[in-house]
Amino acid sequence: MSFISKLIVVTIPLVPKPIVGYFARPYIAGEALSDGVRVVKELNARGIMATMDVLGESVNSREETLDMRRQCEAVLHAINEHKLDANLSIKPTQMGLSIDPAYCEENLRVLLDIARGYDNFVRIDMEDHPYTDSTLTMYKNLRRDYGKHVGVVLQAYLRRTDADLRDLMADGKTNIRLCKGIYVEPEEIAFKKREEVQENFKKLNELGLRDGVYIGIATHDDVLLEHGIETVEALKLKKEEYEFQMLLGVRPKRRDEIVAQGHRLRVYVPFGDQWYAYSTRRLKENPSMAMHIIKAILHLNT
Ligand SMILES: Cc1cc2nc3c(=O)[nH]c(=O)nc-3n(C[C@H](O)[C@H](O)[C@H](O)COP(=O)(O)OP(=O)(O)OC[C@H]3O[C@@H](n4cnc5c(N)ncnc54)[C@H](O)[C@@H]3O)c2cc1C
């Protein structure tokens, strides 16, 4: 970890919540479902699709899980009611994966029944490595019953991902979001060098797209965006056979360029009252924003 990253990890918990909120504003739609709906409508009006995420992870009780599930159910109903071009993303630990994988799967089935009823889709996000196996097993179970209505995420920084992708491809029609991966993982299981992660991302993306995997190419990295565009063009894919994905508030100009080039692009729209944990994670990723926060603290203290 670089010096600046270490500094950020240490200082962010000391930053007053309203300041984190101020700097995190571009990355979060707001606290309420209505905020999420408003932002998705704005994106849809610009020809951009969305995936909605109720903020919250590592839910530790069945009560909290149920509350989270109800909020996700409300998102699916709202997407239908407002005719949004959007689907739902969920973190498996929000649905109880750390409590009991079977319980998590049950909760996902409730959401998938609703999604299928609306001909919509649920994306199972990927969390840190203790959950990789159970998440992929659950995806395979659900794919058998819900087919095109469910997808999962693969992380290019994990050394195992090549084998995971091949395993999924051998087992049926696959829908993945391919991203670099956001968690701090040990070197034994994860590529650490930027170039290594990029190379693996390119290799996986090409492998999947060639084999007819539907890939949400989730990156803001120009090297990978260029490679993604070149690959879909070389394979002469129809625009319904893949999509690009970006996070709300990150590189909106580049996002608009990709859409203007005729590619489909989906923005991850997080909202909810648990915005603080999400924001601090995002801010840790982006040193230039964190520098603003550090400056703000110094200013407040003088
Ligand atoms: C739609 C979507 C869903 C995701 N889902 C998951 C998931 O389920 N599991 C998981 O582990 N990871 C997930 N991620 C995160 C992903 O793994 C990366 O951590 C993240 O996208 C940054 O990697 P990058 O490819 O954009 O490249 P980077 O090299 O990190 O970024 C390229 C450039 O984009 C800009 N940028 C990137 N991130 C930010 C930011 N937060 N704030 C401001 N600018 C930024 C910077 O200018 C940076 O130089 C998701 C990412 C996206 C886009």
XYZ file of C-alpha atoms and ligand atoms in Angstrom:
355
model
C 0.000 0.000 0.000
C 1.398 3.435 -0.897
C 2.142 6.060 1.743
C -0.835 8.121 0.640
C -3.166 5.119 0.799
C -1.946 4.277 4.310
C -2.493 7.873 5.346
C -6.015 7.801 3.971
C -6.882 4.526 5.692
C -5.685 6.007 9.005
C -7.286 9.433 8.632
C -10.701 8.732 7.141
C -12.239 7.474 10.407
C -11.210 10.796 11.970
C -13.019 12.873 9.371
C -16.341 14.337 10.534
C -19.253 12.523 8.871
C -20.714 15.651 7.202
C -17.390 16.254 5.440
C -17.251 12.685 4.162
C -20.866 13.203 3.055
C -19.948 16.370 1.159
C -17.127 14.731 -0.784
C -19.041 11.494 -1.318
C -22.100 13.249 -2.753
C -21.300 12.603 -6.435
C -21.024 8.847 -5.761
C -24.344 8.315 -3.983
C -27.870 9.025 -5.201
C -29.129 9.905 -1.708
C -30.638 8.256 1.353
C -34.112 7.358 0.071
C -35.423 5.078 -2.676
C -36.972 8.174 -4.267
C -33.421 9.603 -4.620
C -32.331 6.447 -6.411
C -35.366 6.605 -8.715
C -34.681 10.276 -9.532
C -31.035 9.612 -10.436
C -31.921 6.564 -12.550
C -34.527 8.634 -14.439
C -31.843 11.240 -15.179
C -29.445 8.562 -16.423
C -32.130 6.838 -18.510
C -32.963 10.182 -20.139
C -29.307 10.275 -21.317
C -29.552 6.766 -22.776
C -27.744 5.149 -19.830
C -29.000 2.031 -18.024
C -28.652 1.571 -14.258
C -28.266 -1.016 -11.577
C -29.614 0.025 -8.176
C -27.895 -0.898 -4.934
C -29.303 -0.469 -1.436
C -26.223 0.424 0.587
C -25.335 -1.940 3.373
C -23.036 -4.918 3.753
C -22.054 -7.451 6.411
C -25.524 -7.767 7.871
C -25.177 -9.934 10.979
C -28.702 -10.766 12.143
C -31.734 -12.301 10.460
C -33.738 -9.237 11.449
C -31.355 -6.885 9.628
C -31.266 -9.241 6.647
C -35.030 -9.228 6.397
C -35.112 -5.445 6.552
C -32.499 -5.284 3.784
C -34.421 -7.806 1.679
C -37.618 -5.767 2.000
C -35.766 -2.680 0.823
C -34.475 -4.637 -2.196
C -37.992 -5.894 -2.932
C -39.161 -2.270 -2.892
C -36.461 -1.399 -5.446
C -37.707 -4.067 -7.858
C -41.297 -2.837 -7.474
C -40.199 0.785 -7.971
C -38.255 -0.072 -11.141
C -41.418 -1.623 -12.548
C -43.720 1.156 -11.340
C -41.542 3.942 -12.762
C -40.657 1.960 -15.915
C -36.947 2.442 -15.281
C -34.259 0.879 -17.436
C -32.588 -0.607 -14.375
C -31.938 -3.796 -12.457
C -30.872 -4.639 -8.898
C -27.401 -5.377 -7.497
C -27.075 -7.019 -4.099
C -24.182 -7.985 -1.853
C -24.560 -11.605 -0.654
C -23.692 -10.654 2.934
C -26.652 -8.232 2.817
C -28.845 -11.263 2.225
C -27.303 -13.277 5.079
C -24.350 -15.112 3.518
C -22.235 -14.730 6.665
C -25.126 -16.127 8.763
C -25.909 -19.189 6.639
C -25.468 -19.703 2.860
C -28.779 -21.623 2.576
C -30.597 -18.749 4.275
C -28.925 -16.276 1.890
C -30.034 -18.343 -1.099
C -33.616 -18.420 0.209
C -33.629 -14.627 0.429
C -32.228 -14.330 -3.053
C -34.938 -16.628 -4.340
C -37.570 -14.259 -2.941
C -35.962 -11.374 -4.840
C -35.528 -13.449 -7.989
C -39.185 -14.499 -7.976
C -40.109 -10.821 -8.058
C -37.445 -9.977 -10.654
C -38.558 -12.817 -12.929
C -42.191 -11.695 -12.572
C -41.158 -8.301 -13.960
C -38.749 -9.843 -16.507
C -35.960 -8.088 -14.629
C -32.567 -9.158 -13.324
C -30.565 -9.428 -10.094
C -26.770 -9.145 -10.058
C -24.972 -10.830 -7.170
C -21.968 -8.632 -6.333
C -18.722 -10.318 -5.303
C -17.266 -9.560 -1.880
C -13.914 -10.570 -0.340
C -12.325 -13.988 -0.797
C -13.882 -15.878 2.150
C -17.160 -15.551 0.227
C -16.000 -16.400 -3.310
C -16.760 -20.142 -3.216
C -20.141 -19.815 -1.530
C -21.181 -16.962 -3.832
C -20.295 -18.912 -6.979
C -22.034 -22.065 -5.712
C -25.132 -20.032 -4.965
C -25.017 -18.408 -8.402
C -24.851 -21.818 -10.065
C -27.853 -23.072 -8.055
C -29.857 -19.964 -8.863
C -28.882 -19.937 -12.534
C -30.363 -23.408 -12.883
C -33.767 -22.095 -11.729
C -33.763 -18.442 -12.792
C -31.634 -18.496 -15.989
C -31.292 -15.075 -17.610
C -32.662 -13.271 -14.547
C -29.520 -13.722 -12.446
C -25.838 -12.866 -12.833
C -22.685 -12.746 -10.744
C -19.400 -10.810 -10.548
C -15.855 -12.039 -11.200
C -12.759 -10.164 -10.012
C -9.740 -10.019 -12.336
C -7.305 -9.529 -9.436
C -7.949 -13.056 -8.120
C -5.601 -15.726 -9.462
C -8.438 -18.271 -9.368
C -10.763 -16.302 -11.672
C -9.593 -17.905 -14.921
C -10.603 -21.323 -13.538
C -13.868 -19.914 -12.144
C -14.840 -18.404 -15.478
C -14.082 -21.644 -17.353
C -16.069 -23.589 -14.752
C -19.094 -21.288 -15.178
C -18.807 -21.452 -18.972
C -18.790 -25.243 -18.902
C -21.944 -25.315 -16.829
C -24.395 -23.167 -18.799
C -25.263 -19.702 -20.086
C -23.303 -17.210 -18.028
C -23.853 -13.551 -17.208
C -21.005 -11.878 -15.391
C -19.817 -8.450 -14.431
C -16.046 -8.414 -14.831
C -14.227 -5.944 -12.563
C -10.729 -5.614 -11.120
C -11.874 -6.224 -7.529
C -12.035 -3.754 -4.703
C -10.968 -5.590 -1.524
C -7.447 -5.848 -0.101
C -6.519 -9.488 -0.698
C -3.320 -11.424 0.154
C -0.656 -11.778 -2.540
C -0.906 -15.594 -2.523
C -4.372 -15.384 -4.025
C -4.398 -12.042 -5.819
C -2.362 -10.223 -8.457
C -0.984 -7.045 -6.948
C 0.680 -5.231 -9.841
C -1.576 -2.938 -11.864
C -0.295 -4.407 -15.162
C -0.892 -7.990 -13.996
C -4.493 -7.188 -13.078
C -4.990 -5.422 -16.407
C -3.555 -8.367 -18.342
C -5.784 -10.827 -16.514
C -8.825 -8.582 -17.064
C -8.127 -8.454 -20.806
C -7.588 -12.206 -21.015
C -10.794 -13.025 -19.105
C -12.852 -10.505 -21.033
C -11.729 -11.939 -24.351
C -12.164 -15.533 -23.211
C -15.723 -14.902 -22.059
C -16.871 -12.728 -24.950
C -15.521 -15.209 -27.523
C -17.552 -17.958 -25.847
C -20.835 -16.023 -25.775
C -20.708 -15.027 -22.107
C -22.683 -11.832 -21.488
C -20.142 -9.526 -19.848
C -20.712 -6.267 -18.022
C -17.268 -4.752 -18.597
C -16.999 -2.807 -15.344
C -14.060 -0.422 -15.398
C -13.050 3.235 -15.700
C -9.506 2.326 -16.774
C -8.779 3.647 -20.289
C -6.511 0.689 -21.112
C -9.336 -1.753 -20.364
C -12.053 0.377 -21.926
C -10.061 0.573 -25.171
C -9.384 -3.148 -25.072
C -13.074 -3.849 -24.387
C -14.164 -1.723 -27.343
C -11.568 -3.320 -29.647
C -12.638 -6.812 -28.576
C -16.381 -6.351 -29.081
C -15.670 -4.752 -32.468
C -13.270 -7.504 -33.542
C -15.805 -10.165 -32.522
C -18.570 -8.199 -34.299
C -20.815 -8.516 -31.261
C -24.269 -6.997 -31.341
C -24.695 -4.279 -28.726
C -27.180 -6.468 -26.822
C -24.441 -9.072 -26.258
C -22.346 -7.080 -23.754
C -22.395 -3.825 -21.826
C -20.000 -1.421 -20.145
C -20.530 -0.571 -16.492
C -19.332 2.337 -14.353
C -19.907 3.687 -10.876
C -22.101 6.731 -10.296
C -20.002 9.908 -10.291
C -16.850 8.339 -11.722
C -15.556 9.597 -15.109
C -18.933 10.824 -16.425
C -17.311 12.408 -19.522
C -15.690 9.115 -20.578
C -18.987 7.383 -19.836
C -20.884 9.747 -22.161
C -18.279 9.219 -24.911
C -18.756 5.447 -24.765
C -22.533 5.855 -24.990
C -22.137 8.300 -27.897
C -20.061 5.630 -29.699
C -23.161 3.394 -29.607
C -22.274 1.013 -26.761
C -24.696 0.179 -23.975
C -23.539 1.362 -20.561
C -24.961 0.760 -17.102
C -24.255 2.928 -14.058
C -24.166 1.486 -10.544
C -26.464 3.695 -8.471
C -26.019 3.237 -4.713
C -28.431 4.836 -2.279
C -29.551 4.341 1.309
C -28.952 5.414 4.870
C -25.780 3.315 5.155
C -23.934 5.657 2.824
C -21.066 6.285 5.246
C -19.369 2.840 5.001
C -19.710 2.880 1.215
C -18.330 6.411 0.972
C -15.270 5.777 3.083
C -14.462 2.710 0.972
C -14.768 4.717 -2.266
C -12.744 7.593 -0.866
C -9.958 5.258 0.218
C -9.720 4.213 -3.427
C -9.228 7.702 -4.721
C -6.289 9.560 -3.151
C -6.961 12.815 -4.985
C -10.387 13.105 -3.373
C -9.009 12.103 -0.026
C -6.471 14.922 -0.283
C -9.401 17.344 -0.391
C -10.647 15.812 2.831
C -7.260 16.050 4.496
C -7.077 19.719 3.460
C -10.581 20.238 4.823
C -9.604 18.766 8.199
C -6.549 20.977 8.421
C -8.687 23.967 7.561
C -11.255 23.107 10.248
C -8.561 22.622 12.872
C -6.855 25.984 12.335
C -20.353 -1.170 -11.995
C -19.278 -1.651 -11.067
C -19.556 -2.657 -10.145
C -18.550 -3.144 -9.310
N -18.812 -4.224 -8.502
C -17.811 -4.767 -7.785
C -17.998 -5.976 -7.049
O -19.059 -6.578 -7.047
N -16.943 -6.472 -6.345
C -15.714 -5.843 -6.336
O -14.789 -6.361 -5.688
N -15.519 -4.691 -7.018
C -16.520 -4.145 -7.726
N -16.302 -2.993 -8.446
C -15.075 -2.196 -8.219
C -13.936 -2.592 -9.113
O -13.484 -3.873 -8.724
C -12.754 -1.594 -9.010
O -12.313 -1.507 -7.711
C -13.096 -0.198 -9.471
O -13.930 -0.210 -10.597
C -11.825 0.568 -9.866
O -11.140 -0.111 -10.892
P -11.038 0.436 -12.411
O -11.099 -0.744 -13.315
O -12.044 1.476 -12.647
O -9.556 0.974 -12.543
P -8.764 2.088 -11.737
O -7.404 2.046 -12.303
O -8.940 1.910 -10.276
O -9.482 3.426 -12.163
C -9.262 4.054 -13.413
C -9.555 5.543 -13.219
O -10.948 5.730 -12.913
C -11.110 6.704 -11.895
N -11.681 6.079 -10.711
C -11.763 4.761 -10.447
N -12.414 4.535 -9.282
C -12.735 5.761 -8.800
C -13.423 6.220 -7.638
N -13.911 5.419 -6.731
N -13.585 7.556 -7.479
C -13.128 8.437 -8.395
N -12.462 8.063 -9.515
C -12.271 6.750 -9.707
C -9.749 7.286 -11.626
O -9.577 8.402 -12.489
C -8.816 6.170 -12.040
O -7.564 6.634 -12.422
C -17.269 -2.530 -9.336
C -16.982 -1.523 -10.264
C -17.958 -1.088 -11.128
C -17.606 -0.045 -12.139
